mmCIF file of C-alpha atoms in Angstrom:
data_model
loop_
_atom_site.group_PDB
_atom_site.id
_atom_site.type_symbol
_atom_site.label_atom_id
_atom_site.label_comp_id
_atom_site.label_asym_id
_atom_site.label_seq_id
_atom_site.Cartn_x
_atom_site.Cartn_y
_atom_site.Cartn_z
ATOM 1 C CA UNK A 1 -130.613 -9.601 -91.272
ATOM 2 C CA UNK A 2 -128.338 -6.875 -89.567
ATOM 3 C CA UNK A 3 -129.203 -3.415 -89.346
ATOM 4 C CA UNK A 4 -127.166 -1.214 -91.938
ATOM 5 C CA UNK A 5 -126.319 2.022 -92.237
ATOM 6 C CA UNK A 6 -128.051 4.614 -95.316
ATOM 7 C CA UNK A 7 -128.793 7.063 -96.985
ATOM 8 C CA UNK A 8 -132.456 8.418 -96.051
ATOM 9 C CA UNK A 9 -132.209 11.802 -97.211
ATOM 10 C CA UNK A 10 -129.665 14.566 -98.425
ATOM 11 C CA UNK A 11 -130.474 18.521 -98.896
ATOM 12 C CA UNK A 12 -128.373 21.735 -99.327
ATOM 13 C CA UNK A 13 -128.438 25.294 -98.466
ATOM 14 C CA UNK A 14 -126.296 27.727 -100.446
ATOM 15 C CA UNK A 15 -126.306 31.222 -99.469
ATOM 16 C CA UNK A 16 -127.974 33.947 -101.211
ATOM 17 C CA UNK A 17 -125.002 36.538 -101.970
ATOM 18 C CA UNK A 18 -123.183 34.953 -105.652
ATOM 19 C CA UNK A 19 -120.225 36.002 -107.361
ATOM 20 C CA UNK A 20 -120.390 35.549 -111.162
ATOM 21 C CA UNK A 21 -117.922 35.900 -114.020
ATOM 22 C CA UNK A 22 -118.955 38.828 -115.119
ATOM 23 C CA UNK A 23 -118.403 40.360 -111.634
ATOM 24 C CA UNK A 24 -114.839 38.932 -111.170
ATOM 25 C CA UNK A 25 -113.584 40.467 -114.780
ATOM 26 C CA UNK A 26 -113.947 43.836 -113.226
ATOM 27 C CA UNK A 27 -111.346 43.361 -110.598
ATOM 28 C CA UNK A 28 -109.362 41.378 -113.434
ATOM 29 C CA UNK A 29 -109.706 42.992 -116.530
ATOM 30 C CA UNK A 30 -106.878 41.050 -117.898
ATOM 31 C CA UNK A 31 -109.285 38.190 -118.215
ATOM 32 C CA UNK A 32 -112.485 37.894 -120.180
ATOM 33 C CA UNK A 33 -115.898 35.830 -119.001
ATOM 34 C CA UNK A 34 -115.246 33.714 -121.601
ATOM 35 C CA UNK A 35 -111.785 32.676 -120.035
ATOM 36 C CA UNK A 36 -112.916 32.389 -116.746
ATOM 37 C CA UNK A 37 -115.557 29.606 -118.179
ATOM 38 C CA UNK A 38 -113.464 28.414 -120.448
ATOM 39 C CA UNK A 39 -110.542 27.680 -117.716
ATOM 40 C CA UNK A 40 -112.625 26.228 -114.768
ATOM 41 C CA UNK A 41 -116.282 25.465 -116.410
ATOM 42 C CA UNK A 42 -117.602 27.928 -113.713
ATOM 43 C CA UNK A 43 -120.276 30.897 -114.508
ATOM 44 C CA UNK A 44 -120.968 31.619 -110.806
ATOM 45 C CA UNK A 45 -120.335 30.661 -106.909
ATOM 46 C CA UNK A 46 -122.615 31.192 -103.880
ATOM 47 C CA UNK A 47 -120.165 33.596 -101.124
ATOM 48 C CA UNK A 48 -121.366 33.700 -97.841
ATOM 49 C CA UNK A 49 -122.408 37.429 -96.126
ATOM 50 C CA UNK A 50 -119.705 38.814 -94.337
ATOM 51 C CA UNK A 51 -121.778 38.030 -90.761
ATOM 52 C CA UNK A 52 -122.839 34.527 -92.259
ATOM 53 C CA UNK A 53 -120.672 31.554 -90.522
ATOM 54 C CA UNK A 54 -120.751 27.676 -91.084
ATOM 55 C CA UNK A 55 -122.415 27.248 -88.130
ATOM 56 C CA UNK A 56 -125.336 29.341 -90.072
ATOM 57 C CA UNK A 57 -124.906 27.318 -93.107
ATOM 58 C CA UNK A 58 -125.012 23.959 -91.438
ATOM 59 C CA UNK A 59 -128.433 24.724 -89.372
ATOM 60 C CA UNK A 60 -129.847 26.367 -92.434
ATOM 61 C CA UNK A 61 -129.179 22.917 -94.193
ATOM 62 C CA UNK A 62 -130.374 20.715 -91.903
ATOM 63 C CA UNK A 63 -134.085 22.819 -91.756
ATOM 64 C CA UNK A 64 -134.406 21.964 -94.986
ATOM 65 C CA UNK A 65 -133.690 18.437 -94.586
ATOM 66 C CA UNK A 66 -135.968 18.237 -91.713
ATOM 67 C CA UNK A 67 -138.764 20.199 -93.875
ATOM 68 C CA UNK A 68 -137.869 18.101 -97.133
ATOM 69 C CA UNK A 69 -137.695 14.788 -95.588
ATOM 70 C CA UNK A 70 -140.495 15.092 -92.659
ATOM 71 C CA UNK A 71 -137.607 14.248 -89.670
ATOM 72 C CA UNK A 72 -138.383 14.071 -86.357
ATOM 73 C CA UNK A 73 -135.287 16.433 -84.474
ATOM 74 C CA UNK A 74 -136.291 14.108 -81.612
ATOM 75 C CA UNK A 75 -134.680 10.709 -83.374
ATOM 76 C CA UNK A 76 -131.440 12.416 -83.979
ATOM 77 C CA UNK A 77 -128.635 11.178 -81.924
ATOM 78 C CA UNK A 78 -125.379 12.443 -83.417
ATOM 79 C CA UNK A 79 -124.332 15.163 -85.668
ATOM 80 C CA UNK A 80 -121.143 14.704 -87.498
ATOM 81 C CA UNK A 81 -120.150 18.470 -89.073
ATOM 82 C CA UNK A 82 -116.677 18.207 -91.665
ATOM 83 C CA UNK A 83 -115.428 22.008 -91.823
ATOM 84 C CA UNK A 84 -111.753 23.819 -92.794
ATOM 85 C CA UNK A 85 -113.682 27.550 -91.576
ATOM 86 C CA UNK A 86 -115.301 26.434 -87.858
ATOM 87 C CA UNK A 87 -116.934 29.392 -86.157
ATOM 88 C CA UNK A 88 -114.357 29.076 -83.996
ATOM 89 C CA UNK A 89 -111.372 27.551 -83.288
ATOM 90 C CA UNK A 90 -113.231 26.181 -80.208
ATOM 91 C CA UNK A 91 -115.756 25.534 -78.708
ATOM 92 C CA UNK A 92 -116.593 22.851 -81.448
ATOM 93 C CA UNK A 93 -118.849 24.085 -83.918
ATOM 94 C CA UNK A 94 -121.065 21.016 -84.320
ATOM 95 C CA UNK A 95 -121.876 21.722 -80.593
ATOM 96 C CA UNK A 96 -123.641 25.351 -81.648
ATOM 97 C CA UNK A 97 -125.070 23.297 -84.526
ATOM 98 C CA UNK A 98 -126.502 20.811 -81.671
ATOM 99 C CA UNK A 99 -128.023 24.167 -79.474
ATOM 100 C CA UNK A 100 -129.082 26.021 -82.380
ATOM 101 C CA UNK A 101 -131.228 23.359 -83.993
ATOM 102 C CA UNK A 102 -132.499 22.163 -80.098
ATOM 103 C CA UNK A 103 -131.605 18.632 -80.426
ATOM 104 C CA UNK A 104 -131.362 16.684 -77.286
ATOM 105 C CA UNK A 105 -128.549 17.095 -74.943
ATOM 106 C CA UNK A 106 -128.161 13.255 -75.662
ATOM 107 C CA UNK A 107 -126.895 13.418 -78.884
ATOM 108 C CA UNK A 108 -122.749 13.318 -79.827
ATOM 109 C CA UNK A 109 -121.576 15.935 -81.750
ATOM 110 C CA UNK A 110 -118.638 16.456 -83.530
ATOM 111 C CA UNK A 111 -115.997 18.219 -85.745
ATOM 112 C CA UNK A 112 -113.660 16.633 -88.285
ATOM 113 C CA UNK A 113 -111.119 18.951 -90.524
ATOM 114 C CA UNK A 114 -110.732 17.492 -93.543
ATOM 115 C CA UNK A 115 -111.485 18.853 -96.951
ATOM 116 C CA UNK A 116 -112.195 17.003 -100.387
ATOM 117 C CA UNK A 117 -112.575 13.877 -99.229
ATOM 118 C CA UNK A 118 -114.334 14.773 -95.959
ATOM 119 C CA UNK A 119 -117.900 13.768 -96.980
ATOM 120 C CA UNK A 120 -116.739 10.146 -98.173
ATOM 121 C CA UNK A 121 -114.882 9.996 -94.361
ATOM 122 C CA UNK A 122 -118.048 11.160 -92.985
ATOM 123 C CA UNK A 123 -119.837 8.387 -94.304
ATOM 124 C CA UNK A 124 -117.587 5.860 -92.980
ATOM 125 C CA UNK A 125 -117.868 7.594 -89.259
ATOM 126 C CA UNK A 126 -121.176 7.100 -89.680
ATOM 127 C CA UNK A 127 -121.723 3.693 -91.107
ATOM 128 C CA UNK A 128 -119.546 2.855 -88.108
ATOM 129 C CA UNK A 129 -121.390 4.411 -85.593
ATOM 130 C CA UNK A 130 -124.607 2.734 -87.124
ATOM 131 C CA UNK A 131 -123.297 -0.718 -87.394
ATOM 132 C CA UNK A 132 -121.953 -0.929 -84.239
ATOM 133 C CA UNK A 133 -124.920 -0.071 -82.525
ATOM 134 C CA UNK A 134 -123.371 3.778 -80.900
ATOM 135 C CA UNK A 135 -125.987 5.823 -83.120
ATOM 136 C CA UNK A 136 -129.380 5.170 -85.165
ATOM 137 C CA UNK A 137 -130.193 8.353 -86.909
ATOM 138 C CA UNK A 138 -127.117 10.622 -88.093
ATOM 139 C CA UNK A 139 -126.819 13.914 -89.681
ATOM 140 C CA UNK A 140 -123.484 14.342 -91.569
ATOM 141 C CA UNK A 141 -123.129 18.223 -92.242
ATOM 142 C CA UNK A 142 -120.720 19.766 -94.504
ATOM 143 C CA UNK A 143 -120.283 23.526 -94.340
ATOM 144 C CA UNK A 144 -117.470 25.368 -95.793
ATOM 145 C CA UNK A 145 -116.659 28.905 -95.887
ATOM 146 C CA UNK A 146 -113.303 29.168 -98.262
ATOM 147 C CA UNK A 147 -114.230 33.070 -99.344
ATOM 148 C CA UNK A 148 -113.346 33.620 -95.332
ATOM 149 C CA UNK A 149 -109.827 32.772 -96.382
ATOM 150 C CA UNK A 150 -109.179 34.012 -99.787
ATOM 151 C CA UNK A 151 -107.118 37.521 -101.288
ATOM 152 C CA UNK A 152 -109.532 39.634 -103.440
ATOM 153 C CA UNK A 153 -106.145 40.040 -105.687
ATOM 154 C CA UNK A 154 -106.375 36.211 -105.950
ATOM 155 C CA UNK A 155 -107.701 35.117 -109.190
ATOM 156 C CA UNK A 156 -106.145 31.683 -108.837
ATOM 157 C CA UNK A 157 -108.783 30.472 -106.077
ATOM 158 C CA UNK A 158 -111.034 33.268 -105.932
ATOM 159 C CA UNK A 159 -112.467 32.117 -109.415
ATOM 160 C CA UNK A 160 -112.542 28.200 -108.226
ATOM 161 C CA UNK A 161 -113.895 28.151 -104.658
ATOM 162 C CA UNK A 162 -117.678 28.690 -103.559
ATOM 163 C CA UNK A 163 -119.578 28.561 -100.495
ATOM 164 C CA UNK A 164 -122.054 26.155 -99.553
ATOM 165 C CA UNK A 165 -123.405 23.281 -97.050
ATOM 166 C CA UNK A 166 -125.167 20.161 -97.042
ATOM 167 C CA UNK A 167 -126.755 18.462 -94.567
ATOM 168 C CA UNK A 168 -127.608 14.064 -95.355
ATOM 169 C CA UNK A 169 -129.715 12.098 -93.115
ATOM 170 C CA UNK A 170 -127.430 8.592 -92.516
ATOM 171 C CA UNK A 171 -129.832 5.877 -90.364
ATOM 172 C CA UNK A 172 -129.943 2.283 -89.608
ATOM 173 C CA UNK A 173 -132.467 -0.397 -91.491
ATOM 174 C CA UNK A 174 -132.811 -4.146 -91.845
ATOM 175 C CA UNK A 175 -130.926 -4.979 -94.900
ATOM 176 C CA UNK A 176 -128.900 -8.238 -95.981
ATOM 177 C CA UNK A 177 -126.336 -6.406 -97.755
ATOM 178 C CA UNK A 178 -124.171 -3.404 -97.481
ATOM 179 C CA UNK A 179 -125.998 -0.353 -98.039
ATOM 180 C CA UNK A 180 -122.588 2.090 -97.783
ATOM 181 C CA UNK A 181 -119.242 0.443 -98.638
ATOM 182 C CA UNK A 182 -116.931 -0.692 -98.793
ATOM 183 C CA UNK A 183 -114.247 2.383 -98.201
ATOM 184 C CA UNK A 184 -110.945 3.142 -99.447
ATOM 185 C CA UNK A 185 -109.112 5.444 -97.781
ATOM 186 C CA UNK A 186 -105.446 7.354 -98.731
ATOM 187 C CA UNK A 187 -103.235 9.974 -97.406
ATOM 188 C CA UNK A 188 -100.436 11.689 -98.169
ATOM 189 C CA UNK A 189 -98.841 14.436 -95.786
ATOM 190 C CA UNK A 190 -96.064 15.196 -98.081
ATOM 191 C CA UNK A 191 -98.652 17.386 -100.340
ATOM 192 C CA UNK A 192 -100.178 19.503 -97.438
ATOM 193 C CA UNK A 193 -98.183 22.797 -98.607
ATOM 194 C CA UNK A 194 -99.583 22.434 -102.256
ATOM 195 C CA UNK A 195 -103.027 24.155 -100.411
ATOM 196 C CA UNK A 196 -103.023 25.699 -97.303
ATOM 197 C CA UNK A 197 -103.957 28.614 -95.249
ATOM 198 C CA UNK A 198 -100.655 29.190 -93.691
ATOM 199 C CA UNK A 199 -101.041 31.314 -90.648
ATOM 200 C CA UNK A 200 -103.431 31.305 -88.194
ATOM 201 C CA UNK A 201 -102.868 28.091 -86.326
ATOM 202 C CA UNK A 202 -100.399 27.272 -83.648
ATOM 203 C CA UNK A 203 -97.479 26.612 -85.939
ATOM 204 C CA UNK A 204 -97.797 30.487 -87.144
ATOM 205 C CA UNK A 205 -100.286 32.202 -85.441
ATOM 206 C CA UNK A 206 -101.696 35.493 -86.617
ATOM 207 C CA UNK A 207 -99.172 37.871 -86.378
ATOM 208 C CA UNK A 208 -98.683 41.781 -88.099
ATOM 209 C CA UNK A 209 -97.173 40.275 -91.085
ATOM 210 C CA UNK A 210 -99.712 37.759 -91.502
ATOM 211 C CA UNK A 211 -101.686 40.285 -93.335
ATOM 212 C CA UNK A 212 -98.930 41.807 -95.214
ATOM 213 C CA UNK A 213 -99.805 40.601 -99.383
ATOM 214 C CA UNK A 214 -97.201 39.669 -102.127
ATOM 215 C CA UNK A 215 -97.429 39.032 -105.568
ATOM 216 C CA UNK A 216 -96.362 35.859 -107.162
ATOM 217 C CA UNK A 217 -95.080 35.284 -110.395
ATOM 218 C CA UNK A 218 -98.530 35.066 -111.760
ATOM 219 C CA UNK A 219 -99.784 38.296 -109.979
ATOM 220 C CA UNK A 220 -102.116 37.186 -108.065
ATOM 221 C CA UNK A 221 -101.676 38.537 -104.871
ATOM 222 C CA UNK A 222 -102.101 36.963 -101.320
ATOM 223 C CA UNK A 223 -100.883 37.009 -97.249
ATOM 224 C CA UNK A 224 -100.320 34.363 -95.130
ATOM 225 C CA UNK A 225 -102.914 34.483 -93.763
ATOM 226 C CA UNK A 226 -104.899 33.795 -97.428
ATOM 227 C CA UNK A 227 -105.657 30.505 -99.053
ATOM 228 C CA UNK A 228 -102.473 28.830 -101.237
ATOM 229 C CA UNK A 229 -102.680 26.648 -103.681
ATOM 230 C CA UNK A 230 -100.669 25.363 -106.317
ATOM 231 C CA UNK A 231 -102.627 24.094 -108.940
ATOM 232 C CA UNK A 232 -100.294 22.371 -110.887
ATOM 233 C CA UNK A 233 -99.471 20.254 -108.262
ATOM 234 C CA UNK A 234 -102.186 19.612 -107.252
ATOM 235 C CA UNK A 235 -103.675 18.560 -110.658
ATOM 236 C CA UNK A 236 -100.583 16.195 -110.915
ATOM 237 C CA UNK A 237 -101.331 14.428 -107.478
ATOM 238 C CA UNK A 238 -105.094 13.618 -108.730
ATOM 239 C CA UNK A 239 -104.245 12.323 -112.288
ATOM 240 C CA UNK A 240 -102.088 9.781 -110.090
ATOM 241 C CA UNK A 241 -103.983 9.175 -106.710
ATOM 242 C CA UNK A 242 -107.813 8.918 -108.603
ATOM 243 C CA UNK A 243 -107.978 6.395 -111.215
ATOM 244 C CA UNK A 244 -105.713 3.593 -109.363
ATOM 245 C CA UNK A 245 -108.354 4.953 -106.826
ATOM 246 C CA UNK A 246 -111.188 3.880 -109.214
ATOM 247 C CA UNK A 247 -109.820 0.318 -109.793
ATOM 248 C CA UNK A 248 -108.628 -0.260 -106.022
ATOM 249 C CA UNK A 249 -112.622 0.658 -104.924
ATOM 250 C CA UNK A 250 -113.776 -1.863 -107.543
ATOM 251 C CA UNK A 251 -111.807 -4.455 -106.814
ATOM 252 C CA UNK A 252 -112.678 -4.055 -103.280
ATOM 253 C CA UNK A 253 -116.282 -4.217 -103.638
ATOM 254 C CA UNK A 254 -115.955 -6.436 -106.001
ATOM 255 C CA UNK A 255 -118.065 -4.474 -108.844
ATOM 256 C CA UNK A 256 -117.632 -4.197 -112.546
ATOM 257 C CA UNK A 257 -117.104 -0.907 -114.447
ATOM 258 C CA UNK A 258 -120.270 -1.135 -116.157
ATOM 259 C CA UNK A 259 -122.248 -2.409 -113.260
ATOM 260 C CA UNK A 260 -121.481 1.347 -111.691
ATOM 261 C CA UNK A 261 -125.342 3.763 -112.536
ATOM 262 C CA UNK A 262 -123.629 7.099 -111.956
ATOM 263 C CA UNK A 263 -120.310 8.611 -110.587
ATOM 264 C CA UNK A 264 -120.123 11.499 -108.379
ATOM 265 C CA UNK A 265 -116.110 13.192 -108.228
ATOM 266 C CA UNK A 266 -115.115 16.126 -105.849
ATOM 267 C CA UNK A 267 -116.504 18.661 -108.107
ATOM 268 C CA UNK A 268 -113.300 20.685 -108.551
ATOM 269 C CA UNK A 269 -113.157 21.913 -111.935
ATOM 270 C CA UNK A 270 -114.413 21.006 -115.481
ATOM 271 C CA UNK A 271 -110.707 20.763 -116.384
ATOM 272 C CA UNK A 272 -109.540 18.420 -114.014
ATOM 273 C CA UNK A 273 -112.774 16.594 -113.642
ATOM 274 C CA UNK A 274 -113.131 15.680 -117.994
ATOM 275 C CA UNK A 275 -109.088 14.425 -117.703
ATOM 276 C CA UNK A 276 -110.117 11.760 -114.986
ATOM 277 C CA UNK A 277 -113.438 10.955 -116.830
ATOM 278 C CA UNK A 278 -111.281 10.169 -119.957
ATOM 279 C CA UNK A 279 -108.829 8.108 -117.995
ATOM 280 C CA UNK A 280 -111.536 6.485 -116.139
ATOM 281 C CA UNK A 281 -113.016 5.624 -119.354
ATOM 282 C CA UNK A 282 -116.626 6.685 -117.748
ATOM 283 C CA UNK A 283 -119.343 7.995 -120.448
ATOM 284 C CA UNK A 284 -120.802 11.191 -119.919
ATOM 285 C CA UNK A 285 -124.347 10.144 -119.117
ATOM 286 C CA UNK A 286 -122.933 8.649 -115.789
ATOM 287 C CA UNK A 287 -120.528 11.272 -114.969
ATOM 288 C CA UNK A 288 -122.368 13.261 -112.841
ATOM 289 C CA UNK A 289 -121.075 17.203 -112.584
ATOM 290 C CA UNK A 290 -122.491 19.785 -110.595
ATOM 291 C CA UNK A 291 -119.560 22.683 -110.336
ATOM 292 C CA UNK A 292 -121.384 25.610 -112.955
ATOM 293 C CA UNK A 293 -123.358 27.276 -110.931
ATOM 294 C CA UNK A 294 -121.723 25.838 -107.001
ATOM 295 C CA UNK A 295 -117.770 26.125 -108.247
ATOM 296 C CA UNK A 296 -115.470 24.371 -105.923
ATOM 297 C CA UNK A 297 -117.406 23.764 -102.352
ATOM 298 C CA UNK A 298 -114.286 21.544 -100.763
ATOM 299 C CA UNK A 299 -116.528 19.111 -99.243
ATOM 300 C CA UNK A 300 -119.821 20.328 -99.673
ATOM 301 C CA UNK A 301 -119.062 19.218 -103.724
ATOM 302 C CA UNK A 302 -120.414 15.573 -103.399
ATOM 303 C CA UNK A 303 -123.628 16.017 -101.395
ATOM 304 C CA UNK A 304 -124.387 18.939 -103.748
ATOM 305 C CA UNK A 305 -124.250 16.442 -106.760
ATOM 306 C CA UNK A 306 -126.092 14.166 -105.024
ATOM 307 C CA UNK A 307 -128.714 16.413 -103.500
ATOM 308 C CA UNK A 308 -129.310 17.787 -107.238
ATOM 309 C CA UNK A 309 -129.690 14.556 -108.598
ATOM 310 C CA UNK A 310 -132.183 12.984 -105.928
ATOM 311 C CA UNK A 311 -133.884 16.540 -106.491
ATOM 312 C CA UNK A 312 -133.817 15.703 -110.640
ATOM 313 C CA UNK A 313 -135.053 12.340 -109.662
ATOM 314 C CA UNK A 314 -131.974 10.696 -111.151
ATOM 315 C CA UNK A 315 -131.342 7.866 -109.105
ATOM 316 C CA UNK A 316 -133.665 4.770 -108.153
ATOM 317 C CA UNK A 317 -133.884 2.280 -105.808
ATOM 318 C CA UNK A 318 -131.163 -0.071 -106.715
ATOM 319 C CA UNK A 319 -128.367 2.167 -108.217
ATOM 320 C CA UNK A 320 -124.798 1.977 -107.464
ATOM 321 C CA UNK A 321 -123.173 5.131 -107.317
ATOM 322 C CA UNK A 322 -119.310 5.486 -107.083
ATOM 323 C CA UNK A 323 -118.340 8.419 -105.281
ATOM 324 C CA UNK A 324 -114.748 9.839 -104.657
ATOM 325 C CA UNK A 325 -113.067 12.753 -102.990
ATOM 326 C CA UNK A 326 -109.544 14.031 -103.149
ATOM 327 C CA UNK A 327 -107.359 16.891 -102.720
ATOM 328 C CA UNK A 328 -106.119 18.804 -99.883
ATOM 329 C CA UNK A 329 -104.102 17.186 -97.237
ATOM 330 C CA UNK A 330 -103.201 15.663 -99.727
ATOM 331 C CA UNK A 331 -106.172 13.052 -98.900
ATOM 332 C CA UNK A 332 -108.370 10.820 -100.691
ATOM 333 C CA UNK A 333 -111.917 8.262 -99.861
ATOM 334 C CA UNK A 334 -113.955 6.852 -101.973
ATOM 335 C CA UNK A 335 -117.004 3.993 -101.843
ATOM 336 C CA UNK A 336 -119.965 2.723 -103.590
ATOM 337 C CA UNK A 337 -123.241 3.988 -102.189
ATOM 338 C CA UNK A 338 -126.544 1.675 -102.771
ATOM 339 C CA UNK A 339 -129.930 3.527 -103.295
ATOM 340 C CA UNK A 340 -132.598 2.928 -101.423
#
C-alpha cells in the first residue's frame, strides 16, 4: 500500500451579518420576495461586517475544524487558501492565516485566485503534495468576500452572491486505492470578461473614474471598480462546458452513472443548477443543493454542501461523490471523492 491523500474533516464559518429577500426588495421595489426566490432559489446570504476580511473568515473556519475534528495545529504542514478578495494584494494572505492561527514557521502557505472551480483545484494541489511525499496534513481554505466588490444598485449579483469560508482537513493514509481522483481540469480565457471586477489590478488600476457608476440597460447600476457579470453568458458557457464535463470525469475514472452516491455542483443558482441536473439525468435524492440560505459563495459553494451533509450525516464510508466547479475565468475541475 501507498499513502493517499483524504478527506479527514471539512467545517465552515459564515459570518453573522445576512441579507435576506425581504431586505433587498426595499432598495428594489420593482421586485417582489417572491421573485427574488423564484429567480435564483435564494431566501438569504451571509455578508461579511464591513471590518471583517477573508483572512478573518479563513481562521474563524479552521477553529472550528480544529474544535470539530480534535486537530493537533502542531501536525499541520501547509495551508492552501483559494480567494478572489485577499486582505491584500500582498503580503499573501494565507501567510496571516499561518501567524494568526500560530502554526509552525515550517509549514508552506499559499494563495491561489481562482473562483468556482477553486476548491476542486485545491484538492488536486493537495493530493499532489500528499502523494508525493512534500506535505502530510493539509488545510485547504476557501474564503470569499464578493459583497467587498459589488454596487448596492446591483440587483443582478447583489441578489446571487454570499459570503462565506470553509476550511477541509486533506491528510495522507495507507490505502490501496485512490481516495481523491482522478481530476479533470478545463479553461477557457476567452470568457474572463463575462465576470470580472474590472479595475483595481495592474491592467486598470484604481483611478477617479473607477468609482464613477452607470446604468445598464437593465438598471442595475455599477463602476468599474464593481463586480460584472453577464449572466446569460455565462449560463450558456455551463450548459456546454458541465455535462460533457460529467461524462469526460466518468470515463476517466472509469465509474458508472449509477455507481455515483451523491453529486455536489458549484452551488450557483437553483436555475442553472435544476437545467444541468435534467441534462445530467441525476435524480433529486443525489443532487445535493445547498444555495437557500448560503446563495452563491464562488468557491466556498462545494465545501459548504459537503460540510452540511457530513454535518446531516449523509455520507458513509464508501460513497462516491462527484463533485464539479465552473464559472469564472471561464474555468472548470471536477473529480470523484471516496468517503472514508
Amino acid at each position: 500500500m501507498s499513502m493517499k491523500a483524504y478527506i479527514a474533516g471539512v467545517s465552515k464559518y459564515l459570518p453573522t451579518n445576512t441579507l435576506t429577500n425581504e431586505e433587498l426588495v426595499l432598495d428594489y421595489p420593482e421586485w417582489s420576495v417572491e421573485k427574488i426566490f423564484s429567480k435564483t432559489g435564494i431566501s438569504s446570504r451571509h455578508i461579511a461586517e464591513g471590518n471583517e476580511t477573508v483572512s478573518d473568515m479563513a481562521v474563524s473556519a479552521c477553529e472550528s475544524l480544529f474544535d470539530s475534528y480534535n486537530v493537533d495545529k502542531s501536525n499541520i504542514d501547509f495551508i492552501l487558501l483559494c480567494t478572489q478578495s485577499p486582505d491584500h494584494l500582498l503580503p499573501t494572505t494565507a501567510c496571516i492565516v499561518q501567524h494568526k492561527l500560530g502554526l509552525s514557521t515550517t509549514c508552506g502557505a499559499l494563495d491561489f485566485n481562482l473562483g468556482c472551480s477553486g476548491y476542486v483545484y485545491g484538492l488536486s494541489l493537495a493530493k499532489g503534495l500528499i502523494e508525493t511525499g512534500q506535505a502530510k496534513n493539509i488545510i485547504l481554505i476557501t474564503s470569499e468576500q464578493y459583497s467587498k466588490y459589488i454596487a448596492d444598485g446591483d440587483k443582478s449579483v447583489r441578489t446571487l452572491f454570499g459570503d462565506a469560508a470553509a476550511a477541509t482537513l486533506i491528510s495522507a493514509r495507507e490505502s490501496a486505492t485512490d481516495l481523491l481522483g482522478p481530476f479533470l481540469f478545463g479553461t477557457d480565457g476567452s470568457g474572463a470578461e463575462n465576470l470580472i471586477v474590472p479595475h483595481g489590478g495592474s491592467r486598470f488600476p484604481i483611478t477617479s473614474e473607477s468609482s464613477v457608476e452607470q446604468s445598464d440597460s437593465s438598471g442595475n447600476r455599477r463602476a468599474p471598480k464593481n463586480l460584472y457579470m453577464n449572466g446569460g453568458e455565462i449560463f450558456n458557457f455551463t450548459l456546454k462546458s458541465v455535462p460533457e464535463s460529467v461524462n469526460a470525469i466518468l470515463e476517466k475514472a472509469e465509474v458508472k452513472k449509477n455507481d455515483l452516491d451523491y453529486i455536489v455542483f458549484h452551488q450557483a443558482n437553483k436555475f442553472m443548477l435544476e437545467q444541468l441536473r435534467k441534462m445530467c439525468k441525476f435524480e433529486k435524492e443525489r443532487f445535493l443543493t445547498s444555495y437557500q440560505n448560503y446563495g452563491n459563495t464562488v468557491s466556498s459553494t462545494i465545501p459548504l454542501g459537503i460540510a452540511d451533509a457530513v454535518d446531516n450525516k449523509v455520507f458513509k464510508s464508501g460513497d462516491k461523490i462527484l463533485v464539479l466547479g465552473f464559472g469564472v475565468g471561464y474555468s472548470w475541475a471536477g473529480t470523484i471523492i471516496t468517503w472514508s
